[in-house]
PDB file of C-alpha atoms in Angstrom:
ATOM      1  CA  MET G   1      -0.279   0.162   0.297  1.00 46.00           C
ATOM      2  CA  LYS G   2       1.212   3.482  -1.346  1.00 50.00           C
ATOM      3  CA  PRO G   3       2.441   5.315   2.392  1.00 54.00           C
ATOM      4  CA  LYS G   4      -0.026   8.654   2.774  1.00 82.00           C
ATOM      5  CA  ASN G   5       1.855  12.073   2.154  1.00 92.00           C
ATOM      6  CA  CYS G   6       1.165  14.667   4.383  1.00 96.00           C
ATOM      7  CA  LEU G   7       1.899  17.680   3.612  1.00 96.00           C
ATOM      8  CA  ILE G   8       2.350  19.796   7.402  1.00 96.00           C
ATOM      9  CA  PHE G   9       2.827  23.551   7.961  1.00 95.00           C
ATOM     10  CA  GLY G  10       4.675  24.693  11.637  1.00 91.00           C
ATOM     11  CA  GLY G  11       6.451  21.529  11.402  1.00 87.00           C
ATOM     12  CA  SER G  12       9.640  23.254  12.879  1.00 85.00           C
ATOM     13  CA  GLY G  13       7.739  24.218  16.296  1.00 87.00           C
ATOM     14  CA  GLN G  14       7.270  21.570  18.827  1.00 92.00           C
ATOM     15  CA  ILE G  15       4.498  19.744  18.129  1.00 95.00           C
ATOM     16  CA  GLY G  16       5.743  19.606  14.699  1.00 93.00           C
ATOM     17  CA  ARG G  17       9.425  17.922  15.271  1.00 91.00           C
ATOM     18  CA  HIS G  18       7.436  15.182  17.409  1.00 93.00           C
ATOM     19  CA  LEU G  19       5.081  14.550  14.730  1.00 95.00           C
ATOM     20  CA  ILE G  20       7.523  14.636  11.450  1.00 92.00           C
ATOM     21  CA  ARG G  21       9.674  11.665  13.519  1.00 92.00           C
ATOM     22  CA  LYS G  22       6.514   9.592  14.409  1.00 93.00           C
ATOM     23  CA  LEU G  23       5.062   9.751  10.870  1.00 94.00           C
ATOM     24  CA  THR G  24       8.394   9.267   9.529  1.00 92.00           C
ATOM     25  CA  LYS G  25       9.147   6.102  11.671  1.00 91.00           C
ATOM     26  CA  ASN G  26       6.369   4.986  10.804  1.00 91.00           C
ATOM     27  CA  ASN G  27       6.752   4.958   7.118  1.00 90.00           C
ATOM     28  CA  ILE G  28       4.441   7.767   6.204  1.00 93.00           C
ATOM     29  CA  SER G  29       5.932  10.826   3.694  1.00 92.00           C
ATOM     30  CA  VAL G  30       6.083  14.179   4.993  1.00 94.00           C
ATOM     31  CA  THR G  31       6.729  17.411   3.009  1.00 93.00           C
ATOM     32  CA  VAL G  32       7.529  20.226   5.661  1.00 92.00           C
ATOM     33  CA  VAL G  33       6.820  24.066   4.388  1.00 90.00           C
ATOM     34  CA  THR G  34       9.000  26.287   5.981  1.00 84.00           C
ATOM     35  CA  ARG G  35       9.505  30.037   4.868  1.00 75.00           C
ATOM     36  CA  ASN G  36      13.049  30.228   5.708  1.00 65.00           C
ATOM     37  CA  ILE G  37      15.287  26.846   4.629  1.00 62.00           C
ATOM     38  CA  HIS G  38      18.413  27.815   6.147  1.00 53.00           C
ATOM     39  CA  GLN G  39      16.964  28.484   9.654  1.00 56.00           C
ATOM     40  CA  LYS G  40      14.524  25.581   9.990  1.00 56.00           C
ATOM     41  CA  SER G  41      15.735  22.705   7.276  1.00 54.00           C
ATOM     42  CA  TYR G  42      18.859  21.791   9.994  1.00 52.00           C
ATOM     43  CA  ILE G  43      16.460  21.399  12.630  1.00 61.00           C
ATOM     44  CA  ILE G  44      13.556  19.635  10.932  1.00 63.00           C
ATOM     45  CA  LYS G  45      16.085  17.088   8.756  1.00 60.00           C
ATOM     46  CA  THR G  46      16.944  16.050  12.089  1.00 61.00           C
ATOM     47  CA  GLN G  47      13.487  15.247  12.866  1.00 62.00           C
ATOM     48  CA  GLY G  48      12.649  12.474  10.033  1.00 62.00           C
ATOM     49  CA  ASN G  49      13.483   8.868   8.166  1.00 64.00           C
ATOM     50  CA  ALA G  50      15.895   9.334   5.515  1.00 67.00           C
ATOM     51  CA  GLY G  51      14.088   9.595   2.259  1.00 73.00           C
ATOM     52  CA  TYR G  52      10.473  10.280   4.164  1.00 85.00           C
ATOM     53  CA  ILE G  53      11.033  13.662   4.382  1.00 88.00           C
ATOM     54  CA  ASP G  54      10.737  16.756   2.127  1.00 88.00           C
ATOM     55  CA  ILE G  55      11.264  20.724   3.082  1.00 87.00           C
ATOM     56  CA  VAL G  56       9.791  23.339   0.728  1.00 87.00           C
ATOM     57  CA  GLU G  57      10.367  26.916   1.734  1.00 85.00           C
ATOM     58  CA  ALA G  58       7.445  28.861   0.521  1.00 85.00           C
ATOM     59  CA  ASN G  59       5.417  31.944   2.158  1.00 85.00           C
ATOM     60  CA  ILE G  60       2.735  30.673   3.749  1.00 84.00           C
ATOM     61  CA  TYR G  61       0.145  32.801   1.394  1.00 83.00           C
ATOM     62  CA  ASP G  62       1.829  32.215  -1.541  1.00 85.00           C
ATOM     63  CA  GLU G  63      -1.165  30.369  -3.453  1.00 86.00           C
ATOM     64  CA  LYS G  64       0.474  28.895  -6.226  1.00 88.00           C
ATOM     65  CA  LYS G  65       3.550  27.314  -5.167  1.00 88.00           C
ATOM     66  CA  ILE G  66       0.821  26.229  -2.112  1.00 92.00           C
ATOM     67  CA  ARG G  67      -1.356  24.792  -4.591  1.00 93.00           C
ATOM     68  CA  ASP G  68       1.402  22.348  -6.135  1.00 92.00           C
ATOM     69  CA  LEU G  69       1.956  20.739  -2.949  1.00 94.00           C
ATOM     70  CA  PHE G  70      -1.482  20.035  -2.086  1.00 95.00           C
ATOM     71  CA  SER G  71      -2.008  18.262  -5.627  1.00 92.00           C
ATOM     72  CA  LYS G  72       0.744  15.982  -4.033  1.00 91.00           C
ATOM     73  CA  SER G  73      -0.743  15.265  -1.254  1.00 95.00           C
ATOM     74  CA  ASP G  74      -3.309  13.243   0.623  1.00 95.00           C
ATOM     75  CA  ILE G  75      -3.534  15.203   3.971  1.00 96.00           C
ATOM     76  CA  CYS G  76      -2.976  18.403   5.133  1.00 97.00           C
ATOM     77  CA  ILE G  77      -2.200  19.316   8.605  1.00 98.00           C
ATOM     78  CA  ASN G  78      -1.793  23.125   9.819  1.00 98.00           C
ATOM     79  CA  LEU G  79       0.077  23.622  13.573  1.00 97.00           C
ATOM     80  CA  ILE G  80       0.767  27.292  13.391  1.00 96.00           C
ATOM     81  CA  GLY G  81      -0.494  29.542  15.871  1.00 95.00           C
ATOM     82  CA  ILE G  82       1.222  32.526  16.886  1.00 94.00           C
ATOM     83  CA  LEU G  83       0.676  33.431  20.987  1.00 93.00           C
ATOM     84  CA  PHE G  84       1.007  37.386  20.776  1.00 92.00           C
ATOM     85  CA  GLU G  85       0.200  39.726  17.252  1.00 92.00           C
ATOM     86  CA  GLN G  86       3.808  41.131  15.849  1.00 84.00           C
ATOM     87  CA  LYS G  87       4.567  43.057  12.658  1.00 75.00           C
ATOM     88  CA  LYS G  88       4.553  42.195   9.037  1.00 74.00           C
ATOM     89  CA  GLY G  89       1.712  40.647   8.625  1.00 77.00           C
ATOM     90  CA  ASN G  90       1.506  37.842  12.233  1.00 88.00           C
ATOM     91  CA  THR G  91      -1.596  39.206  13.488  1.00 94.00           C
ATOM     92  CA  PHE G  92      -4.077  36.954  15.143  1.00 96.00           C
ATOM     93  CA  TYR G  93      -7.031  37.193  11.916  1.00 96.00           C
ATOM     94  CA  ASN G  94      -3.903  36.316   9.474  1.00 95.00           C
ATOM     95  CA  ILE G  95      -2.579  33.175  10.903  1.00 96.00           C
ATOM     96  CA  HIS G  96      -5.621  31.768  13.291  1.00 97.00           C
ATOM     97  CA  THR G  97      -8.454  32.826  10.517  1.00 97.00           C
ATOM     98  CA  LEU G  98      -7.174  34.198   7.236  1.00 96.00           C
ATOM     99  CA  PHE G  99      -4.737  31.443   6.677  1.00 96.00           C
ATOM    100  CA  PRO G 100      -6.223  28.133   7.857  1.00 97.00           C
ATOM    101  CA  SER G 101      -9.307  29.105   5.353  1.00 96.00           C
ATOM    102  CA  LEU G 102      -6.881  29.723   2.331  1.00 96.00           C
ATOM    103  CA  LEU G 103      -5.765  25.542   3.172  1.00 97.00           C
ATOM    104  CA  SER G 104      -9.310  24.330   4.257  1.00 97.00           C
ATOM    105  CA  LYS G 105     -10.547  25.745   0.793  1.00 97.00           C
ATOM    106  CA  LEU G 106      -7.415  23.547  -1.095  1.00 96.00           C
ATOM    107  CA  ALA G 107      -8.324  20.698   0.775  1.00 96.00           C
ATOM    108  CA  LYS G 108     -11.893  20.366  -0.555  1.00 96.00           C
ATOM    109  CA  GLU G 109     -10.984  21.588  -4.692  1.00 96.00           C
ATOM    110  CA  TYR G 110      -8.004  18.970  -4.358  1.00 96.00           C
ATOM    111  CA  LYS G 111      -9.806  16.756  -2.415  1.00 95.00           C
ATOM    112  CA  LEU G 112      -7.423  15.503   0.008  1.00 95.00           C
ATOM    113  CA  LYS G 113      -8.828  12.741   2.400  1.00 94.00           C
ATOM    114  CA  ASN G 114      -8.785  14.964   5.545  1.00 94.00           C
ATOM    115  CA  PHE G 115      -7.806  18.626   6.244  1.00 97.00           C
ATOM    116  CA  ILE G 116      -6.179  18.703  10.323  1.00 97.00           C
ATOM    117  CA  HIS G 117      -5.979  21.955  11.604  1.00 98.00           C
ATOM    118  CA  LEU G 118      -4.610  22.376  15.310  1.00 98.00           C
ATOM    119  CA  SER G 119      -6.809  25.122  17.575  1.00 98.00           C
ATOM    120  CA  ALA G 120      -6.749  25.939  21.232  1.00 97.00           C
ATOM    121  CA  LEU G 121      -8.925  24.697  24.282  1.00 97.00           C
ATOM    122  CA  GLY G 122     -11.427  26.492  25.922  1.00 94.00           C
ATOM    123  CA  ILE G 123     -11.850  29.528  23.204  1.00 96.00           C
ATOM    124  CA  ASN G 124     -15.550  29.611  23.833  1.00 94.00           C
ATOM    125  CA  ASP G 125     -15.509  30.823  26.931  1.00 91.00           C
ATOM    126  CA  ALA G 126     -12.601  33.266  26.305  1.00 91.00           C
ATOM    127  CA  ILE G 127     -14.986  36.283  24.332  1.00 88.00           C
ATOM    128  CA  ASP G 128     -13.054  39.055  24.961  1.00 94.00           C
ATOM    129  CA  SER G 129      -9.792  37.294  23.972  1.00 96.00           C
ATOM    130  CA  LYS G 130      -8.826  38.354  20.567  1.00 97.00           C
ATOM    131  CA  TYR G 131      -6.454  35.282  20.337  1.00 97.00           C
ATOM    132  CA  ALA G 132     -10.104  33.065  21.057  1.00 97.00           C
ATOM    133  CA  LYS G 133     -12.032  35.160  18.733  1.00 97.00           C
ATOM    134  CA  SER G 134      -9.132  34.608  15.952  1.00 97.00           C
ATOM    135  CA  LYS G 135      -9.151  30.981  16.680  1.00 98.00           C
ATOM    136  CA  LEU G 136     -12.784  30.660  16.705  1.00 97.00           C
ATOM    137  CA  GLU G 137     -13.475  32.356  13.720  1.00 97.00           C
ATOM    138  CA  GLY G 138     -11.042  30.139  11.825  1.00 97.00           C
ATOM    139  CA  GLU G 139     -12.157  27.486  13.017  1.00 97.00           C
ATOM    140  CA  LYS G 140     -16.206  28.751  11.459  1.00 97.00           C
ATOM    141  CA  ASN G 141     -14.375  29.164   8.235  1.00 97.00           C
ATOM    142  CA  ILE G 142     -12.497  25.491   8.158  1.00 97.00           C
ATOM    143  CA  ILE G 143     -16.189  23.465   8.988  1.00 96.00           C
ATOM    144  CA  ASN G 144     -18.165  25.573   6.224  1.00 96.00           C
ATOM    145  CA  ASN G 145     -15.140  25.236   3.721  1.00 96.00           C
ATOM    146  CA  PHE G 146     -14.060  21.839   4.337  1.00 96.00           C
ATOM    147  CA  PRO G 147     -16.614  19.636   6.220  1.00 94.00           C
ATOM    148  CA  MET G 148     -14.162  16.424   6.327  1.00 91.00           C
ATOM    149  CA  SER G 149     -12.336  18.803   8.463  1.00 96.00           C
ATOM    150  CA  THR G 150     -10.715  17.508  11.375  1.00 97.00           C
ATOM    151  CA  ILE G 151      -9.983  20.433  14.083  1.00 98.00           C
ATOM    152  CA  LEU G 152      -8.111  19.996  17.550  1.00 98.00           C
ATOM    153  CA  ARG G 153      -8.287  22.081  20.757  1.00 98.00           C
ATOM    154  CA  PRO G 154      -4.999  20.720  23.188  1.00 98.00           C
ATOM    155  CA  SER G 155      -4.980  22.363  26.348  1.00 97.00           C
ATOM    156  CA  ILE G 156      -1.546  23.246  27.245  1.00 97.00           C
ATOM    157  CA  VAL G 157       0.964  21.007  25.524  1.00 98.00           C
ATOM    158  CA  TYR G 158       4.411  20.039  26.927  1.00 98.00           C
ATOM    159  CA  SER G 159       7.752  18.757  26.876  1.00 97.00           C
ATOM    160  CA  VAL G 160      11.348  19.401  26.906  1.00 95.00           C
ATOM    161  CA  ASP G 161      11.127  21.547  23.942  1.00 90.00           C
ATOM    162  CA  ASP G 162       8.174  23.883  24.743  1.00 94.00           C
ATOM    163  CA  ASN G 163       7.878  27.566  25.788  1.00 91.00           C
ATOM    164  CA  PHE G 164       5.499  26.743  28.735  1.00 94.00           C
ATOM    165  CA  THR G 165       7.751  24.609  31.611  1.00 97.00           C
ATOM    166  CA  THR G 166      10.544  25.574  30.385  1.00 96.00           C
ATOM    167  CA  ASN G 167      10.011  29.349  30.265  1.00 94.00           C
ATOM    168  CA  PHE G 168       8.424  29.438  34.117  1.00 96.00           C
ATOM    169  CA  MET G 169      11.438  27.046  35.070  1.00 96.00           C
ATOM    170  CA  THR G 170      13.740  29.638  33.977  1.00 95.00           C
ATOM    171  CA  LEU G 171      11.394  32.537  35.656  1.00 94.00           C
ATOM    172  CA  LEU G 172      11.334  30.824  39.033  1.00 96.00           C
ATOM    173  CA  ASN G 173      15.140  29.997  38.857  1.00 94.00           C
ATOM    174  CA  ARG G 174      15.388  34.287  38.586  1.00 93.00           C
ATOM    175  CA  LEU G 175      12.783  35.514  40.510  1.00 93.00           C
ATOM    176  CA  PRO G 176      11.870  35.981  44.363  1.00 95.00           C
ATOM    177  CA  VAL G 177       8.558  36.377  44.137  1.00 95.00           C
ATOM    178  CA  PHE G 178       6.324  34.653  41.407  1.00 95.00           C
ATOM    179  CA  PRO G 179       3.315  36.640  40.979  1.00 94.00           C
ATOM    180  CA  LEU G 180       0.118  34.803  40.740  1.00 96.00           C
ATOM    181  CA  TYR G 181      -2.299  36.100  38.444  1.00 95.00           C
ATOM    182  CA  TYR G 182      -6.270  35.392  38.763  1.00 95.00           C
ATOM    183  CA  SER G 183      -4.769  33.993  42.604  1.00 95.00           C
ATOM    184  CA  GLY G 184      -3.690  30.861  40.737  1.00 96.00           C
ATOM    185  CA  LYS G 185      -7.408  28.806  40.243  1.00 97.00           C
ATOM    186  CA  THR G 186      -7.186  28.884  36.923  1.00 97.00           C
ATOM    187  CA  LYS G 187      -7.774  25.176  35.858  1.00 97.00           C
ATOM    188  CA  PHE G 188      -5.279  23.534  32.784  1.00 98.00           C
ATOM    189  CA  THR G 189      -4.857  19.783  31.592  1.00 98.00           C
ATOM    190  CA  PRO G 190      -1.720  20.178  30.163  1.00 98.00           C
ATOM    191  CA  ILE G 191      -0.978  17.232  27.632  1.00 98.00           C
ATOM    192  CA  HIS G 192       2.342  16.237  26.977  1.00 98.00           C
ATOM    193  CA  CYS G 193       3.425  16.515  23.084  1.00 97.00           C
ATOM    194  CA  SER G 194       3.999  12.689  22.397  1.00 97.00           C
ATOM    195  CA  ASP G 195       0.330  12.101  23.645  1.00 98.00           C
ATOM    196  CA  LEU G 196      -1.041  14.443  21.136  1.00 98.00           C
ATOM    197  CA  THR G 197       1.219  13.602  17.995  1.00 97.00           C
ATOM    198  CA  ASP G 198      -0.410   9.767  19.296  1.00 97.00           C
ATOM    199  CA  VAL G 199      -4.090  11.442  18.322  1.00 97.00           C
ATOM    200  CA  ILE G 200      -2.774  13.296  15.061  1.00 97.00           C
ATOM    201  CA  TYR G 201      -1.226   9.383  13.981  1.00 96.00           C
ATOM    202  CA  GLU G 202      -4.342   8.021  14.852  1.00 95.00           C
ATOM    203  CA  ILE G 203      -6.628  10.133  13.045  1.00 95.00           C
ATOM    204  CA  ILE G 204      -4.475   9.961  10.119  1.00 94.00           C
ATOM    205  CA  THR G 205      -4.235   5.864  10.427  1.00 92.00           C
ATOM    206  CA  LYS G 206      -7.771   5.437  11.443  1.00 90.00           C
ATOM    207  CA  ASN G 207      -9.943   7.916   8.648  1.00 84.00           C
ATOM    208  CA  VAL G 208     -10.737   9.922  11.293  1.00 85.00           C
ATOM    209  CA  ASN G 209     -13.737  12.615  10.732  1.00 80.00           C
ATOM    210  CA  SER G 210     -14.801  13.879  13.898  1.00 73.00           C
ATOM    211  CA  LYS G 211     -14.570  17.827  13.375  1.00 88.00           C
ATOM    212  CA  ILE G 212     -14.008  18.915  16.727  1.00 96.00           C
ATOM    213  CA  ILE G 213     -12.036  17.229  19.487  1.00 97.00           C
ATOM    214  CA  GLU G 214     -10.881  18.341  22.436  1.00 98.00           C
ATOM    215  CA  CYS G 215      -7.017  16.332  23.581  1.00 98.00           C
ATOM    216  CA  VAL G 216      -6.243  16.869  27.520  1.00 98.00           C
ATOM    217  CA  GLY G 217      -3.553  14.983  29.607  1.00 98.00           C
ATOM    218  CA  PRO G 218      -4.677  13.072  32.797  1.00 98.00           C
ATOM    219  CA  GLU G 219      -4.925  15.854  34.967  1.00 98.00           C
ATOM    220  CA  VAL G 220      -6.497  18.894  35.620  1.00 98.00           C
ATOM    221  CA  ILE G 221      -4.014  21.076  38.057  1.00 98.00           C
ATOM    222  CA  ASN G 222      -4.593  24.802  38.603  1.00 98.00           C
ATOM    223  CA  PHE G 223      -1.747  26.814  37.769  1.00 97.00           C
ATOM    224  CA  ARG G 224      -1.052  28.153  41.603  1.00 98.00           C
ATOM    225  CA  GLU G 225      -0.424  23.794  41.437  1.00 98.00           C
ATOM    226  CA  ILE G 226       2.021  23.948  38.395  1.00 98.00           C
ATOM    227  CA  ILE G 227       3.803  26.609  39.721  1.00 98.00           C
ATOM    228  CA  GLU G 228       4.439  24.415  43.211  1.00 98.00           C
ATOM    229  CA  ARG G 229       5.276  21.209  41.241  1.00 98.00           C
ATOM    230  CA  LEU G 230       7.691  23.219  39.019  1.00 98.00           C
ATOM    231  CA  LEU G 231       9.386  24.666  42.188  1.00 97.00           C
ATOM    232  CA  VAL G 232       9.194  21.170  44.025  1.00 97.00           C
ATOM    233  CA  LEU G 233      10.829  19.638  40.658  1.00 96.00           C
ATOM    234  CA  ILE G 234      14.183  22.433  40.527  1.00 96.00           C
ATOM    235  CA  ASN G 235      14.135  22.070  44.352  1.00 95.00           C
ATOM    236  CA  LYS G 236      13.889  25.989  45.137  1.00 95.00           C
ATOM    237  CA  LYS G 237      11.405  27.883  47.041  1.00 95.00           C
ATOM    238  CA  ARG G 238       9.612  31.348  45.835  1.00 96.00           C
ATOM    239  CA  LEU G 239       7.159  33.398  47.809  1.00 97.00           C
ATOM    240  CA  LEU G 240       4.310  32.874  45.692  1.00 97.00           C
ATOM    241  CA  ILE G 241       1.780  36.333  45.693  1.00 96.00           C
ATOM    242  CA  PRO G 242      -2.013  36.307  44.229  1.00 96.00           C
ATOM    243  CA  MET G 243      -1.480  39.856  42.274  1.00 94.00           C
ATOM    244  CA  PRO G 244      -4.213  42.698  42.043  1.00 94.00           C
ATOM    245  CA  SER G 245      -6.139  42.722  38.495  1.00 92.00           C
ATOM    246  CA  PRO G 246      -4.910  46.435  38.189  1.00 93.00           C
ATOM    247  CA  PHE G 247      -1.640  46.004  38.956  1.00 93.00           C
ATOM    248  CA  ALA G 248      -1.700  42.712  36.056  1.00 93.00           C
ATOM    249  CA  LYS G 249      -2.771  44.507  33.885  1.00 93.00           C
ATOM    250  CA  LEU G 250       0.091  47.131  34.164  1.00 94.00           C
ATOM    251  CA  THR G 251       3.032  44.855  33.496  1.00 91.00           C
ATOM    252  CA  ALA G 252       1.180  43.044  31.038  1.00 92.00           C
ATOM    253  CA  LYS G 253       1.213  46.678  28.860  1.00 93.00           C
ATOM    254  CA  ILE G 254       5.092  46.611  29.910  1.00 92.00           C
ATOM    255  CA  PHE G 255       5.371  43.136  29.251  1.00 89.00           C
ATOM    256  CA  GLN G 256       4.255  43.360  25.820  1.00 90.00           C
ATOM    257  CA  LEU G 257       6.603  46.136  24.127  1.00 89.00           C
ATOM    258  CA  LEU G 258       9.032  43.583  23.909  1.00 87.00           C
ATOM    259  CA  PRO G 259       9.922  41.756  21.661  1.00 85.00           C
ATOM    260  CA  SER G 260       9.294  38.770  23.256  1.00 84.00           C
ATOM    261  CA  PRO G 261       6.818  39.427  26.070  1.00 89.00           C
ATOM    262  CA  ILE G 262       6.034  36.951  28.828  1.00 87.00           C
ATOM    263  CA  LEU G 263       3.080  38.355  29.202  1.00 91.00           C
ATOM    264  CA  THR G 264       0.519  40.295  26.714  1.00 94.00           C
ATOM    265  CA  GLU G 265      -3.097  41.900  27.659  1.00 96.00           C
ATOM    266  CA  ASP G 266      -4.618  39.339  25.864  1.00 96.00           C
ATOM    267  CA  GLN G 267      -3.053  36.789  27.262  1.00 95.00           C
ATOM    268  CA  LEU G 268      -4.041  38.064  30.650  1.00 95.00           C
ATOM    269  CA  ARG G 269      -7.857  37.950  29.622  1.00 95.00           C
ATOM    270  CA  LEU G 270      -7.207  33.995  28.320  1.00 95.00           C
ATOM    271  CA  LEU G 271      -5.867  33.567  32.183  1.00 94.00           C
ATOM    272  CA  LYS G 272      -9.537  34.189  33.952  1.00 95.00           C
ATOM    273  CA  TYR G 273     -11.332  31.086  31.851  1.00 96.00           C
ATOM    274  CA  ASP G 274     -10.097  27.192  32.790  1.00 96.00           C
ATOM    275  CA  ASN G 275      -8.680  25.177  29.851  1.00 96.00           C
ATOM    276  CA  ILE G 276     -10.656  22.019  30.332  1.00 97.00           C
ATOM    277  CA  LEU G 277     -13.270  19.701  29.210  1.00 97.00           C
ATOM    278  CA  SER G 278     -16.462  21.643  27.712  1.00 95.00           C
ATOM    279  CA  GLY G 279     -18.203  18.247  27.548  1.00 93.00           C
ATOM    280  CA  ARG G 280     -19.811  19.514  23.781  1.00 94.00           C
ATOM    281  CA  TYR G 281     -17.290  18.255  21.681  1.00 95.00           C
ATOM    282  CA  LYS G 282     -15.596  14.814  21.599  1.00 96.00           C
ATOM    283  CA  ASN G 283     -11.858  14.279  22.941  1.00 97.00           C
ATOM    284  CA  ASN G 284      -9.059  12.122  23.130  1.00 97.00           C
ATOM    285  CA  SER G 285     -10.776   9.129  25.015  1.00 97.00           C
ATOM    286  CA  ASP G 286     -13.615   8.917  23.422  1.00 95.00           C
ATOM    287  CA  ILE G 287     -11.534   8.266  19.586  1.00 95.00           C
ATOM    288  CA  GLY G 288      -9.463   5.910  21.703  1.00 95.00           C
ATOM    289  CA  VAL G 289      -6.322   7.698  22.223  1.00 97.00           C
ATOM    290  CA  PRO G 290      -6.192   8.659  26.225  1.00 97.00           C
ATOM    291  CA  SER G 291      -3.437  10.287  27.164  1.00 98.00           C
ATOM    292  CA  LYS G 292      -0.519   8.360  28.880  1.00 96.00           C
ATOM    293  CA  LYS G 293       1.231  11.129  30.086  1.00 97.00           C
ATOM    294  CA  TYR G 294       1.556  12.774  33.796  1.00 98.00           C
ATOM    295  CA  PHE G 295       3.132  16.038  34.241  1.00 98.00           C
ATOM    296  CA  ASN G 296       5.521  15.386  36.565  1.00 97.00           C
ATOM    297  CA  GLU G 297       6.566  12.651  35.704  1.00 97.00           C
ATOM    298  CA  GLU G 298       7.307  13.642  32.424  1.00 97.00           C
ATOM    299  CA  VAL G 299       8.880  16.889  33.600  1.00 98.00           C
ATOM    300  CA  LYS G 300      11.483  15.221  35.714  1.00 96.00           C
ATOM    301  CA  LYS G 301      13.082  14.150  32.630  1.00 95.00           C
ATOM    302  CA  TYR G 302      14.329  17.731  32.291  1.00 96.00           C
ATOM    303  CA  ALA G 303      13.788  19.454  35.194  1.00 96.00           C
ATOM    304  CA  TYR G 304      17.245  19.295  35.799  1.00 94.00           C
ATOM    305  CA  MET G 305      18.710  21.557  33.617  1.00 93.00           C
ATOM    306  CA  TRP G 306      17.390  24.088  36.172  1.00 94.00           C
ATOM    307  CA  LYS G 307      18.969  22.984  39.315  1.00 90.00           C
ATOM    308  CA  GLU G 308      21.646  23.889  40.958  1.00 82.00           C
ATOM    309  CA  GLY G 309      24.617  21.117  39.158  1.00 76.00           C
ATOM    310  CA  GLY G 310      22.381  20.566  35.907  1.00 74.00           C
ATOM    311  CA  GLN G 311      23.015  16.590  35.175  1.00 68.00           C
ATOM    312  CA  PHE G 312      24.554  16.295  38.569  1.00 71.00           C
ATOM    313  CA  SER G 313      21.673  17.401  40.631  1.00 66.00           C
ATOM    314  CA  THR G 314      19.645  14.387  39.982  1.00 60.00           C
ATOM    315  CA  GLU G 315      18.686  11.281  42.341  1.00 63.00           C
ATOM    316  CA  LYS G 316      21.176   9.251  40.026  1.00 56.00           C
ATOM    317  CA  TYR G 317      24.356  11.388  41.207  1.00 57.00           C
ATOM    318  CA  SER G 318      22.502  12.572  45.209  1.00 53.00           C
ATOM    319  CA  ILE G 319      24.805  11.501  47.782  1.00 47.00           C
ATOM    320  CA  LYS G 320      23.167  10.162  50.931  1.00 49.00           C
ATOM    321  CA  GLU G 321      23.444  11.157  54.248  1.00 46.00           C
ATOM    322  CA  ASN G 322      23.942   8.552  56.047  1.00 44.00           C
ATOM    323  CA  ILE G 323      27.112   6.795  53.575  1.00 44.00           C
TER     324      ILE G 323
END
């Protein structure tokens, strides 16, 4: 049987790298689109089995070049997303609404077997967030353009390659005091990146078309608990202080002026809403792919990088007092 050919947008990111390894390991060919082949190709090439990966440089809005790629593909996977807006067209509307709409139209035109789009959990409720609104509008366009699409809504995705646990452990290493927005009560269901790629692999190999699937890990953890767990894993003690909303808004205004902000006003608004199963749609367990990996067990595997002594601070090298 001829291997499926998957066209992937966003292959150089955390999820993309894990997915490329998963697919090529199982003899599924992938074509990865990148805006800068000189910067990204060495990262992407090392993820896939030789002979099963092709890297193409293209502007994501170059419809002529993208059309050619669609004509050779069975499935399209869109993993592109941003957490904050930048200049040069990197707006929520362009990335989360306009671009997925274009891909879904092409998926229908070229009669692809599936169009898999990565969205986000909790966006129905976050009505005052530009990020959430752009994601929702993108989903509506996708379903209207190509009803056979599959939209994934993951909670926070974590791994050694993430910008979530790694950034927080860096901040906890440097700051004596850590702010808790909304008293740290916002709930999350973090899913490990490999569990999410297992879901995508199941959809591809079993031809799943379920419109919207919520993807979550096995635990519900609030923000305060996440920070407390990370502190334990890196052997640090920090003062956790609930931050009043007016001061939180002020700090977000300042932070978002940075080239890579750690917090924006829009992200602060998103933090008001729980990031857990809504019960309105199927979830990864419903399609037979329950998450297997637990937060502490997985983060522990790379948390040593933020401990004093690095790798030599792990339990493997610890000296017991009674020796």
